[in-house]
Amino acid sequence: MRKLTGATYFFAFFSLIAMGIFHIYTAIFGTFEAYLQRNIHLIFALPLAFIFYPATQKSPKDRVPWYDWLLFVLAISPCLYAIINYEKIIYRMVQVEEVTVAQILLGTLLIVLILEATRRIVGLALTILAAASILYMYAGHLLPGQFKGMYVTYDRIVEHLYLTGEGIFSTPLGVSATFVMIFLILGGFLEHSGIGEYFMDLSKSLAGKATGGPAKIAVVSSSLFGSISGSAVANVYATGTFTIPMMKQLGFSPVFAGAVEAVASSGGQIMPPIMGAAAFIMASFLGIPYKQVMIAALIPAFLYYFYVFMSVHARASKLNLKGLPSEMIPPIKQVLKKLYVLFPIALLVVLIMRGYTPMTAATWGIVSSWFVSLLDKKHRMGPRGILNAIYDGSKNVFVVAIACATAGIVVGAVTLTGIGFKLVGFIFSLAHNIPFLALIMVMLMAIVLGMGLPTTAAYIVASALAVPALVKLGFDTLASHMFVFYFAVFSAITPPVALAAYAASSISGAKPSQTGYQAFRLGLIAMIVAFAFMYDTSFLLRASLAKTLFALIAGIVSAFALSYAFEGFFKVQLKVPMRVLLTVLGVFTLFPIFWLRLASILAFVAFYVTTYLKKSK
């Protein structure tokens, strides 16, 4: 991203302020008609993308060259035309009325500019995928065999992508133009009001004195902060700059320190109440309130962080690493005196749980964040602070908005050509109607997509292609979406392209590949839990209280067993046969078979008590 200065900075600053104010206004007084709202959102995001992001690594980073200003002006045209003529557009008869030459030219221009912005901001993977989708729409009828497409003329392709709500301006961009944007602004206010800093102090007070304290601080603070940032890499740099050096100073290896931060940061996107942008899109796809997605994510998120916490504890115990010195830990009484700082988060949760829309809840979160800031001289937000909060929050929209617009092209290809049904049949044929094999294939698809795409885009594409197949195999619809979402998120710690781990390694000084593989091992529980909730929706709080409690107990036992097995330590060094046994017990406790789950839990309890008593003697 360019570091803008002078008049260019002020132009970009006030443009983003205007964008933020527009979205705050629509959050308070109601959004416009969907097609219009999405066009206004994109008319801000797309042109400014060429101002903030250079064309190549060699392009100027401190100024905007003439060709980017030209792209800025051109990017305004298609959306401006749609805004001026939106009533005529939404009332036209699709595939009946002729697409005018001007509409074809403007639609083509919009597609090309979106692909170029995607190349700059998101990367080549999504750009190539979107370009291939357009090519398939146009030439898919020439392919042989199962994937032969239907014949579609170019003007109808442009019409579908540009003049309807099924392509670029489909649900993904709609979520970016409503929920995501207002939550990004909320994130800016939470940061400027001191809540991010308070999370770190709270983590130090709660976990600083414990065995392996800095690593536990990383787990706690990253889970809290990641819920605000919604980005694994951003979270790594925000909290890792403090936690990774502390972990290394205490005695953890650079590889393990970087891996802990990468895993903890990645989990922020599955951590209620403010999950990643893909969670809002999931709610829109399912047609359910966001609170249902948030509730379903509670137990898996808890088990994920509990497992990481226990792995850190086991590693620290094995190395006999202690906590932080007392002088580095804020007194708990002093920290608790500022507990009011968390009021905006608490208010957000209460409002969402009481049925208010996420946009309304986020708006009140913004207002309450400002009020909270007034109680602290260090973070008190005057007019300039408010504008900076809106600017910093809005500046994070480019990745999401551009990725959603481009993912809309892929989704448009699926809806126009019917390739989704062909992929369902393809998955069925490869899996031989065996549900578990289908889950393996969908998992690999989501991970591969997530390696090259942001979580949001990876989830949109993978869910559009794979969820229908999973539902047809008898899996729960919400669980299927959550399954795809999990693997799109945790592709950030899955080698060979583990972006969060690579970001952490740049701070820790360890080799990226080693950090990636260590992070994968630490985050393995997320993958196991994802398979567990596909077969037992108790893990998603979609069963009776008794079944849910049994599932929670089983998950906690599994976290204990797997963390001890992978670290090879519980009170004493564990030999290989015992580690293998604990691994088996950890997996079996998550099986959807009552007697097997109960027997595994009892076997682990017997191991725990026996080992503990031996060590005590």
Coordinates of C-alpha atoms in Angstrom, one line a residue:
M1 CA 0.0 0.0 0.0
R2 CA 1.3 3.4 -0.9
K3 CA 2.3 6.0 1.7
L4 CA 0.5 9.0 0.4
T5 CA 1.6 12.5 1.2
G6 CA 0.5 16.1 0.5
A7 CA -2.6 16.8 -1.5
T8 CA -3.0 13.2 -2.6
Y9 CA -3.1 12.1 1.0
F10 CA -5.8 14.7 1.9
F11 CA -7.8 13.7 -1.2
A12 CA -7.7 10.0 -0.3
F13 CA -8.3 10.8 3.4
F14 CA -11.5 12.8 2.8
S15 CA -12.7 10.3 0.1
L16 CA -12.5 7.5 2.6
I17 CA -14.1 9.7 5.3
A18 CA -17.0 10.3 2.8
M19 CA -17.2 6.6 2.2
G20 CA -17.3 5.9 5.9
I21 CA -19.9 8.6 6.6
F22 CA -22.1 7.2 3.8
H23 CA -22.1 3.7 5.3
I24 CA -22.7 5.1 8.9
Y25 CA -25.7 7.0 7.5
T26 CA -27.1 3.9 5.8
A27 CA -26.5 1.9 8.9
I28 CA -28.6 4.3 10.9
F29 CA -31.3 5.3 8.5
G30 CA -31.5 2.2 6.3
T31 CA -29.6 1.0 3.2
F32 CA -30.6 1.9 -0.3
E33 CA -32.0 -0.6 -2.8
A34 CA -29.4 -3.5 -3.0
Y35 CA -28.1 -2.8 -6.6
L36 CA -27.7 0.9 -5.8
Q37 CA -26.1 0.4 -2.4
R38 CA -23.5 -1.9 -3.9
N39 CA -22.7 0.4 -6.8
I40 CA -22.2 3.3 -4.4
H41 CA -19.9 1.1 -2.3
L42 CA -17.9 0.1 -5.3
I43 CA -17.6 3.6 -6.7
F44 CA -15.6 4.5 -3.6
A45 CA -13.6 1.3 -3.3
L46 CA -12.6 0.5 -6.9
P47 CA -11.2 3.9 -8.0
L48 CA -9.4 4.5 -4.6
A49 CA -7.8 1.0 -5.0
F50 CA -5.6 2.4 -7.9
I51 CA -4.6 5.3 -5.7
F52 CA -3.5 3.2 -2.7
Y53 CA -2.1 0.1 -4.4
P54 CA 0.8 0.4 -7.0
A55 CA 0.7 -1.6 -10.2
T56 CA 4.0 -3.4 -9.5
Q57 CA 6.7 -3.6 -6.9
K58 CA 8.8 -1.2 -8.9
S59 CA 6.0 1.4 -9.3
P60 CA 6.3 4.6 -7.2
K61 CA 5.3 4.1 -3.6
D62 CA 5.3 7.8 -2.5
R63 CA 3.2 9.3 -5.4
V64 CA 0.5 8.3 -7.8
P65 CA 1.6 8.1 -11.4
W66 CA -0.5 9.5 -14.3
Y67 CA -1.8 6.1 -15.4
D68 CA -3.2 5.3 -12.0
W69 CA -5.1 8.6 -12.0
L70 CA -6.4 7.6 -15.4
L71 CA -7.6 4.2 -14.0
F72 CA -9.1 6.1 -11.1
V73 CA -11.2 8.2 -13.5
L74 CA -12.2 5.3 -15.7
A75 CA -13.2 3.2 -12.6
I76 CA -15.8 5.8 -11.7
S77 CA -17.6 5.6 -15.1
P78 CA -19.4 2.1 -14.9
C79 CA -20.7 2.6 -11.4
L80 CA -21.7 6.2 -12.0
Y81 CA -23.7 5.1 -15.1
A82 CA -25.4 2.4 -13.0
I83 CA -26.2 4.8 -10.2
I84 CA -27.7 7.4 -12.6
N85 CA -29.7 4.8 -14.5
Y86 CA -30.4 2.3 -11.7
E87 CA -34.2 2.4 -11.9
K88 CA -34.1 1.7 -15.6
I89 CA -31.6 -1.1 -15.0
I90 CA -33.5 -2.8 -12.2
Y91 CA -36.8 -2.7 -14.1
R92 CA -35.4 -4.0 -17.4
M93 CA -36.2 -7.6 -18.5
V94 CA -33.1 -9.7 -18.3
Q95 CA -32.2 -11.8 -21.3
V96 CA -35.1 -10.1 -23.2
E97 CA -34.2 -6.5 -23.6
E98 CA -31.2 -5.7 -25.8
V99 CA -27.9 -4.8 -24.1
T100 CA -26.8 -1.4 -25.5
V101 CA -23.3 -0.8 -26.9
A102 CA -22.6 1.7 -24.0
Q103 CA -23.6 -0.9 -21.5
I104 CA -21.3 -3.5 -23.1
L105 CA -18.4 -1.1 -23.1
L106 CA -18.9 0.0 -19.6
G107 CA -19.5 -3.5 -18.3
T108 CA -16.3 -4.7 -20.1
L109 CA -14.4 -1.8 -18.6
L110 CA -15.7 -2.6 -15.1
I111 CA -14.7 -6.3 -15.4
V112 CA -11.2 -5.4 -16.6
L113 CA -10.6 -2.8 -13.9
I114 CA -11.8 -5.2 -11.2
L115 CA -9.5 -7.9 -12.4
E116 CA -6.6 -5.4 -12.4
A117 CA -7.4 -4.2 -8.9
T118 CA -7.6 -7.8 -7.8
R119 CA -4.2 -8.5 -9.3
R120 CA -2.8 -5.6 -7.3
I121 CA -4.5 -6.2 -4.0
V122 CA -5.5 -9.8 -3.7
G123 CA -3.0 -11.6 -6.0
L124 CA -2.9 -13.6 -9.2
A125 CA -4.8 -16.6 -7.9
L126 CA -8.2 -15.0 -7.7
T127 CA -7.5 -12.9 -10.8
I128 CA -6.9 -16.1 -12.9
L129 CA -9.8 -17.9 -11.3
A130 CA -12.2 -15.0 -12.3
A131 CA -10.7 -14.7 -15.8
A132 CA -11.1 -18.5 -16.2
S133 CA -14.8 -18.2 -15.1
I134 CA -15.4 -15.5 -17.8
L135 CA -13.7 -17.7 -20.4
Y136 CA -15.8 -20.7 -19.4
M137 CA -19.0 -18.7 -19.7
Y138 CA -18.0 -17.6 -23.3
A139 CA -16.3 -20.8 -24.5
G140 CA -17.5 -23.6 -22.2
H141 CA -19.8 -25.0 -24.9
L142 CA -16.6 -26.0 -26.8
L143 CA -15.4 -28.3 -24.0
P144 CA -16.0 -32.1 -24.4
G145 CA -17.4 -34.4 -21.7
Q146 CA -19.1 -33.7 -18.4
F147 CA -18.0 -30.1 -18.1
K148 CA -19.3 -28.9 -21.5
G149 CA -21.1 -25.6 -20.9
M150 CA -24.0 -23.9 -22.5
Y151 CA -23.6 -21.4 -25.3
V152 CA -23.8 -17.8 -24.0
T153 CA -23.2 -14.7 -26.1
Y154 CA -20.8 -12.0 -24.9
D155 CA -23.5 -9.4 -24.4
R156 CA -25.4 -11.7 -22.1
I157 CA -22.3 -12.4 -20.1
V158 CA -21.8 -8.6 -19.6
E159 CA -25.5 -8.2 -18.8
H160 CA -25.3 -11.0 -16.2
L161 CA -22.2 -9.7 -14.5
Y162 CA -22.9 -5.9 -14.7
L163 CA -26.6 -5.3 -15.0
T164 CA -28.0 -7.8 -12.5
G165 CA -27.6 -8.7 -8.9
E166 CA -26.2 -12.2 -9.9
G167 CA -22.7 -11.2 -10.8
I168 CA -20.4 -8.5 -9.6
F169 CA -23.2 -6.9 -7.6
S170 CA -24.3 -10.2 -6.0
T171 CA -24.6 -11.1 -2.3
P172 CA -20.8 -11.1 -1.5
L173 CA -20.4 -7.4 -2.5
G174 CA -23.7 -6.7 -0.8
V175 CA -22.3 -8.0 2.5
S176 CA -19.2 -5.9 2.0
A177 CA -21.4 -2.8 1.4
T178 CA -23.3 -3.3 4.6
F179 CA -22.1 -5.5 7.4
V180 CA -18.4 -5.6 6.7
M181 CA -18.0 -1.9 6.1
I182 CA -19.7 -0.8 9.3
F183 CA -17.7 -3.4 11.3
L184 CA -14.5 -2.2 9.8
I185 CA -15.3 1.3 11.0
L186 CA -16.2 -0.2 14.4
G187 CA -12.8 -1.8 14.4
G188 CA -11.2 1.6 13.8
F189 CA -13.1 3.1 16.8
L190 CA -12.2 0.1 19.0
E191 CA -8.5 0.6 18.3
H192 CA -8.5 4.4 18.7
S193 CA -10.5 4.1 22.0
G194 CA -7.8 1.9 23.5
I195 CA -9.6 -1.4 23.5
G196 CA -6.9 -3.2 21.6
E197 CA -4.3 -2.0 24.1
Y198 CA -6.5 -3.0 26.9
F199 CA -6.8 -6.6 25.5
M200 CA -3.0 -6.9 25.8
D201 CA -2.9 -5.6 29.4
L202 CA -5.8 -7.9 30.4
S203 CA -4.0 -10.9 28.8
K204 CA -0.8 -10.1 30.7
S205 CA -2.7 -9.9 34.0
L206 CA -4.6 -13.1 33.4
A207 CA -1.8 -15.3 32.0
G208 CA 1.4 -13.5 32.5
K209 CA 2.4 -15.3 35.7
A210 CA 1.4 -18.7 34.5
T211 CA 3.8 -21.3 33.2
G212 CA 4.8 -20.2 29.7
G213 CA 3.1 -16.9 30.3
P214 CA 4.0 -15.0 27.2
A215 CA 2.8 -17.7 24.9
K216 CA -0.5 -17.8 26.8
I217 CA -0.7 -14.0 26.5
A218 CA -0.4 -14.5 22.7
V219 CA -3.2 -17.0 22.7
V220 CA -5.6 -14.8 24.8
S221 CA -4.7 -11.4 23.3
S222 CA -4.8 -12.7 19.7
S223 CA -8.2 -14.4 20.3
L224 CA -9.6 -11.1 21.6
F225 CA -7.9 -8.8 19.1
G226 CA -8.4 -11.1 16.2
S227 CA -12.1 -10.9 16.8
I228 CA -11.8 -7.2 16.0
S229 CA -9.3 -7.3 13.1
G230 CA -10.8 -10.2 11.2
S231 CA -7.5 -10.8 9.4
A232 CA -4.9 -13.4 10.5
V233 CA -1.9 -11.6 9.0
A234 CA -3.0 -8.2 10.4
N235 CA -3.5 -9.8 13.8
V236 CA 0.0 -11.4 13.6
Y237 CA 1.6 -8.0 13.1
A238 CA -0.6 -6.2 15.6
T239 CA 0.0 -8.5 18.6
G240 CA 3.0 -10.6 17.4
T241 CA 5.4 -7.7 17.6
F242 CA 4.9 -7.8 21.4
T243 CA 4.2 -11.5 22.1
I244 CA 6.8 -13.2 19.9
P245 CA 9.9 -11.4 21.4
M246 CA 8.5 -12.1 24.9
M247 CA 8.1 -15.8 24.1
K248 CA 11.7 -16.0 22.7
Q249 CA 13.0 -14.1 25.8
L250 CA 11.3 -16.6 28.1
G251 CA 13.0 -19.6 26.3
F252 CA 10.6 -20.7 23.5
S253 CA 12.2 -21.4 20.2
P254 CA 11.7 -18.9 17.4
V255 CA 9.8 -21.6 15.4
F256 CA 7.4 -22.3 18.3
A257 CA 6.9 -18.7 19.2
G258 CA 6.0 -17.8 15.6
A259 CA 3.7 -20.8 15.3
V260 CA 1.8 -20.0 18.5
E261 CA 1.2 -16.4 17.3
A262 CA 0.1 -17.6 13.8
V263 CA -2.3 -20.1 15.1
A264 CA -3.8 -17.8 17.7
S265 CA -4.1 -15.0 15.2
S266 CA -5.8 -17.2 12.6
G267 CA -8.4 -18.3 15.1
G268 CA -9.6 -14.7 15.4
Q269 CA -11.8 -15.1 12.4
I270 CA -13.8 -17.9 14.0
M271 CA -14.0 -16.1 17.4
P272 CA -17.4 -14.6 18.2
P273 CA -18.8 -11.9 18.5
I274 CA -17.0 -10.2 15.6
M275 CA -15.9 -12.9 13.2
G276 CA -14.4 -12.4 9.8
A277 CA -16.3 -11.0 6.9
A278 CA -17.1 -14.5 5.6
A279 CA -19.3 -15.1 8.6
F280 CA -21.6 -12.3 7.6
I281 CA -21.7 -13.7 4.1
M282 CA -22.6 -17.1 5.5
A283 CA -25.5 -15.6 7.3
S284 CA -26.7 -14.0 4.1
F285 CA -26.3 -17.2 2.1
L286 CA -28.3 -19.1 4.7
G287 CA -30.9 -16.4 5.1
I288 CA -30.6 -16.6 8.9
P289 CA -29.7 -13.9 11.6
Y290 CA -26.0 -13.4 12.2
K291 CA -26.5 -14.4 15.8
Q292 CA -27.2 -18.0 14.8
V293 CA -23.8 -18.2 13.0
M294 CA -22.2 -16.6 16.1
I295 CA -23.8 -19.0 18.5
A296 CA -22.9 -22.0 16.3
A297 CA -19.2 -20.9 16.3
L298 CA -18.9 -20.7 20.1
I299 CA -18.0 -24.3 21.0
P300 CA -15.6 -24.9 18.1
A301 CA -13.8 -21.6 18.8
F302 CA -13.5 -22.4 22.5
L303 CA -12.1 -25.9 21.8
Y304 CA -9.6 -24.5 19.3
Y305 CA -8.2 -21.9 21.7
F306 CA -8.3 -24.3 24.6
Y307 CA -6.3 -26.9 22.7
V308 CA -3.7 -24.2 21.7
F309 CA -3.6 -23.0 25.3
M310 CA -3.0 -26.6 26.6
S311 CA -0.3 -27.2 23.9
V312 CA 1.5 -24.1 25.1
H313 CA 1.2 -25.2 28.7
A314 CA 2.5 -28.7 27.9
R315 CA 5.5 -27.3 26.0
A316 CA 6.3 -24.8 28.7
S317 CA 6.1 -27.5 31.4
K318 CA 8.4 -29.8 29.4
L319 CA 11.0 -27.0 29.1
N320 CA 10.3 -25.8 32.7
L321 CA 9.6 -22.2 31.5
K322 CA 8.1 -19.8 34.0
G323 CA 6.0 -16.7 33.6
L324 CA 6.9 -13.0 33.1
P325 CA 8.7 -11.0 35.8
S326 CA 6.3 -9.3 38.1
E327 CA 7.4 -5.8 37.0
M328 CA 6.1 -6.6 33.4
I329 CA 2.6 -7.6 34.6
P330 CA 0.0 -4.9 35.2
P331 CA -1.7 -5.3 38.6
I332 CA -5.0 -7.1 38.2
K333 CA -6.8 -4.5 40.3
Q334 CA -5.5 -1.7 38.0
V335 CA -6.6 -3.6 34.9
L336 CA -10.0 -4.4 36.4
K337 CA -10.6 -0.7 37.2
K338 CA -10.7 -0.1 33.4
L339 CA -13.0 -3.0 32.7
Y340 CA -15.5 -0.5 31.4
V341 CA -13.4 -0.3 28.3
L342 CA -15.1 -3.6 27.2
F343 CA -18.5 -2.1 27.3
P344 CA -18.8 -1.6 23.5
I345 CA -18.0 -5.3 23.0
A346 CA -20.5 -6.4 25.6
L347 CA -23.2 -4.0 24.2
L348 CA -22.5 -5.4 20.7
V349 CA -23.1 -9.0 21.9
V350 CA -26.2 -8.1 23.8
L351 CA -27.8 -6.3 20.9
I352 CA -27.1 -9.1 18.4
M353 CA -28.4 -11.7 20.8
R354 CA -31.6 -9.7 21.3
G355 CA -32.3 -9.7 17.6
Y356 CA -31.0 -6.4 16.5
T357 CA -29.3 -6.4 13.0
P358 CA -25.5 -6.5 13.0
M359 CA -25.5 -3.0 11.4
T360 CA -27.5 -1.5 14.2
A361 CA -25.4 -3.3 16.9
A362 CA -22.2 -2.1 15.2
T363 CA -23.5 1.5 15.1
W364 CA -24.2 1.5 18.8
G365 CA -20.8 -0.1 19.3
I366 CA -19.2 2.9 17.4
V367 CA -21.1 5.4 19.6
S368 CA -20.3 3.6 22.8
S369 CA -16.6 3.3 21.8
W370 CA -16.5 7.1 21.4
F371 CA -18.1 7.6 24.9
V372 CA -15.6 5.1 26.4
S373 CA -12.7 7.0 24.9
L374 CA -13.8 10.2 26.7
L375 CA -13.0 8.6 30.1
D376 CA -9.3 8.2 29.2
K377 CA -7.1 11.2 28.5
K378 CA -4.7 9.1 26.5
H379 CA -7.3 7.8 24.1
R380 CA -9.9 10.6 24.2
M381 CA -11.3 11.1 20.7
G382 CA -12.1 14.6 19.6
P383 CA -13.2 15.5 16.0
R384 CA -9.8 14.6 14.6
G385 CA -9.7 11.3 16.5
I386 CA -13.2 10.4 15.1
L387 CA -12.1 11.2 11.6
N388 CA -8.9 9.1 12.0
A389 CA -10.9 6.2 13.4
I390 CA -13.3 6.3 10.3
Y391 CA -10.3 6.6 8.0
D392 CA -8.3 3.7 9.6
G393 CA -11.4 1.5 9.6
S394 CA -12.4 2.4 6.0
K395 CA -8.8 1.9 4.7
N396 CA -9.1 -1.8 5.4
V397 CA -12.1 -2.3 3.0
F398 CA -10.2 -2.7 -0.2
V399 CA -9.2 -6.3 0.2
V400 CA -12.7 -7.3 1.2
A401 CA -14.6 -5.2 -1.4
I402 CA -12.4 -6.1 -4.3
A403 CA -12.3 -9.7 -3.4
C404 CA -16.1 -9.8 -3.0
A405 CA -16.6 -8.1 -6.4
T406 CA -14.3 -10.6 -8.1
A407 CA -15.8 -13.6 -6.3
G408 CA -19.1 -12.3 -7.6
I409 CA -17.8 -13.0 -11.1
V410 CA -17.1 -16.6 -10.2
V411 CA -20.5 -16.9 -8.5
G412 CA -22.0 -15.4 -11.6
A413 CA -20.4 -18.0 -13.8
V414 CA -21.8 -20.7 -11.5
T415 CA -25.3 -19.4 -11.7
L416 CA -25.2 -18.6 -15.5
T417 CA -23.7 -21.9 -16.7
G418 CA -24.9 -24.4 -14.1
I419 CA -21.3 -25.6 -13.5
G420 CA -22.2 -26.0 -9.8
F421 CA -24.5 -28.9 -10.6
K422 CA -21.7 -30.5 -12.7
L423 CA -19.3 -30.2 -9.8
V424 CA -21.8 -31.7 -7.5
G425 CA -22.0 -34.7 -9.8
F426 CA -18.2 -34.8 -10.1
I427 CA -17.7 -34.9 -6.4
F428 CA -20.3 -37.6 -6.1
S429 CA -18.6 -39.7 -8.8
L430 CA -15.1 -39.3 -7.1
A431 CA -16.4 -39.9 -3.6
H432 CA -18.5 -42.9 -4.7
N433 CA -21.4 -41.6 -2.5
I434 CA -19.2 -42.0 0.6
P435 CA -19.8 -38.8 2.7
F436 CA -16.4 -38.9 4.4
L437 CA -14.5 -39.0 1.1
A438 CA -16.6 -36.0 -0.1
L439 CA -15.6 -34.1 3.1
I440 CA -11.9 -34.8 2.4
M441 CA -12.3 -33.4 -1.2
V442 CA -14.2 -30.3 0.0
M443 CA -11.5 -29.8 2.7
L444 CA -8.7 -29.9 0.1
M445 CA -10.7 -27.6 -2.2
A446 CA -11.2 -25.0 0.5
I447 CA -7.5 -25.2 1.7
V448 CA -6.2 -24.8 -1.9
L449 CA -8.5 -21.9 -2.6
G450 CA -7.6 -20.3 0.7
M451 CA -3.9 -20.5 -0.1
G452 CA -4.3 -18.1 -2.9
L453 CA -7.4 -16.1 -1.9
P454 CA -8.4 -14.1 1.1
T455 CA -10.7 -16.0 3.5
T456 CA -13.8 -14.3 2.3
A457 CA -13.2 -15.0 -1.4
A458 CA -12.1 -18.6 -0.7
Y459 CA -15.3 -19.2 1.4
I460 CA -17.6 -17.7 -1.3
V461 CA -16.2 -19.8 -4.1
A462 CA -15.8 -23.0 -2.2
S463 CA -19.3 -22.8 -0.6
A464 CA -20.9 -22.1 -4.0
L465 CA -19.2 -25.1 -5.5
A466 CA -19.2 -27.6 -2.6
V467 CA -22.0 -27.0 -0.2
P468 CA -24.8 -28.2 -2.5
A469 CA -23.0 -31.6 -2.8
L470 CA -22.6 -31.9 1.0
V471 CA -26.2 -31.0 1.6
K472 CA -27.2 -33.6 -1.0
L473 CA -25.2 -36.2 0.9
G474 CA -27.3 -35.5 4.0
F475 CA -25.2 -33.1 6.0
D476 CA -26.7 -30.1 7.8
T477 CA -26.7 -26.9 5.7
L478 CA -25.2 -24.6 8.4
A479 CA -22.6 -27.2 9.3
S480 CA -21.6 -27.6 5.7
H481 CA -21.1 -23.8 5.3
M482 CA -19.2 -23.7 8.6
F483 CA -17.0 -26.7 7.4
V484 CA -16.0 -24.8 4.3
F485 CA -15.5 -21.6 6.3
Y486 CA -13.1 -23.3 8.8
F487 CA -10.8 -24.7 6.1
A488 CA -10.8 -21.4 4.2
V489 CA -9.7 -19.7 7.5
F490 CA -7.1 -22.2 8.5
S491 CA -5.5 -22.4 5.1
A492 CA -3.5 -19.4 6.6
I493 CA -1.6 -22.0 8.7
T494 CA -1.6 -24.9 6.2
P495 CA 1.6 -25.5 4.3
P496 CA 2.9 -25.0 1.7
V497 CA 1.4 -21.5 1.6
A498 CA 0.7 -20.6 5.2
L499 CA 0.5 -16.8 5.1
A500 CA -0.1 -16.2 8.8
A501 CA 2.9 -18.4 9.7
Y502 CA 5.1 -16.7 7.2
A503 CA 4.1 -13.3 8.7
A504 CA 5.0 -14.6 12.1
S505 CA 8.3 -15.9 10.9
S506 CA 9.3 -12.5 9.7
I507 CA 9.0 -11.3 13.3
S508 CA 10.5 -14.4 15.0
G509 CA 13.4 -14.8 12.6
A510 CA 12.6 -18.5 12.1
K511 CA 12.4 -20.3 8.8
P512 CA 8.9 -19.8 7.3
S513 CA 8.5 -23.5 6.3
Q514 CA 9.4 -24.7 9.8
T515 CA 7.0 -22.2 11.4
G516 CA 4.3 -23.3 8.9
Y517 CA 4.5 -26.9 9.8
Q518 CA 4.6 -26.2 13.5
A519 CA 1.6 -24.0 13.2
F520 CA -0.2 -26.7 11.2
R521 CA 0.4 -29.1 14.1
L522 CA -0.8 -26.6 16.7
G523 CA -4.0 -25.9 14.7
L524 CA -4.8 -29.5 13.9
I525 CA -7.7 -29.6 16.4
A526 CA -9.6 -27.1 14.3
M527 CA -9.6 -29.6 11.4
I528 CA -10.6 -32.5 13.6
V529 CA -13.4 -30.5 15.2
A530 CA -14.7 -29.4 11.8
F531 CA -15.2 -33.1 10.9
A532 CA -16.8 -33.7 14.3
F533 CA -19.5 -31.1 13.9
M534 CA -20.4 -32.4 10.5
Y535 CA -21.5 -35.7 12.1
D536 CA -22.7 -34.3 15.4
T537 CA -24.3 -30.8 15.3
S538 CA -24.2 -30.8 19.1
F539 CA -20.9 -29.0 18.7
L540 CA -22.7 -26.2 16.9
L541 CA -25.3 -25.9 19.7
R542 CA -28.0 -27.4 17.5
A543 CA -29.1 -30.2 19.9
S544 CA -30.5 -30.7 23.3
L545 CA -28.7 -29.4 26.4
A546 CA -27.6 -32.9 27.5
K547 CA -26.1 -33.7 24.1
T548 CA -24.4 -30.4 23.9
L549 CA -22.8 -30.7 27.3
F550 CA -21.6 -34.2 26.5
A551 CA -20.1 -33.0 23.2
L552 CA -18.4 -30.1 25.1
I553 CA -16.9 -32.5 27.6
A554 CA -15.8 -34.8 24.8
G555 CA -14.1 -31.8 23.1
I556 CA -12.3 -30.7 26.2
V557 CA -11.0 -34.2 26.8
S558 CA -9.9 -34.4 23.2
A559 CA -8.0 -31.1 23.6
F560 CA -6.2 -32.5 26.7
A561 CA -5.4 -35.8 25.0
L562 CA -4.1 -34.4 21.7
S563 CA -2.1 -31.6 23.3
Y564 CA -0.3 -34.1 25.6
A565 CA 0.2 -36.6 22.7
F566 CA 1.7 -34.1 20.3
E567 CA 3.9 -32.4 22.9
G568 CA 4.9 -35.8 24.4
F569 CA 4.6 -34.5 28.0
F570 CA 2.2 -34.7 31.0
K571 CA 4.0 -34.4 34.3
V572 CA 6.6 -36.8 32.8
Q573 CA 8.0 -37.5 29.3
L574 CA 5.5 -39.7 27.5
K575 CA 6.8 -42.7 25.5
V576 CA 5.7 -43.3 21.9
P577 CA 3.1 -46.0 22.6
M578 CA 1.4 -43.7 25.2
R579 CA 1.4 -40.8 22.7
V580 CA -0.2 -43.0 20.1
L581 CA -2.8 -44.1 22.6
L582 CA -3.6 -40.6 23.6
T583 CA -3.9 -39.6 19.9
V584 CA -6.4 -42.4 19.3
L585 CA -8.4 -41.4 22.4
G586 CA -8.4 -37.7 21.4
V587 CA -9.9 -38.6 18.0
F588 CA -12.3 -41.2 19.3
T589 CA -13.8 -38.8 21.9
L590 CA -15.1 -36.8 18.9
F591 CA -16.7 -39.8 17.2
P592 CA -20.5 -39.6 16.9
I593 CA -20.9 -43.0 18.6
F594 CA -22.0 -42.7 22.2
W595 CA -20.4 -45.8 23.7
L596 CA -17.1 -45.1 21.9
R597 CA -17.0 -41.5 23.0
L598 CA -17.8 -42.4 26.6
A599 CA -15.2 -45.3 26.7
S600 CA -12.6 -42.9 25.3
I601 CA -13.4 -40.3 27.9
L602 CA -13.2 -42.8 30.8
A603 CA -9.9 -44.2 29.4
F604 CA -8.4 -40.7 29.4
V605 CA -9.6 -40.0 32.9
A606 CA -7.9 -43.2 34.0
F607 CA -4.6 -42.2 32.3
Y608 CA -4.8 -38.7 33.8
V609 CA -5.4 -39.9 37.4
T610 CA -2.8 -42.7 37.2
T611 CA -0.1 -40.4 35.8
Y612 CA -0.9 -37.6 38.3
L613 CA -0.8 -40.0 41.3
K614 CA 2.5 -41.5 40.1
K615 CA 4.1 -38.1 39.8
S616 CA 2.8 -37.0 43.2
K617 CA 4.4 -40.0 44.9

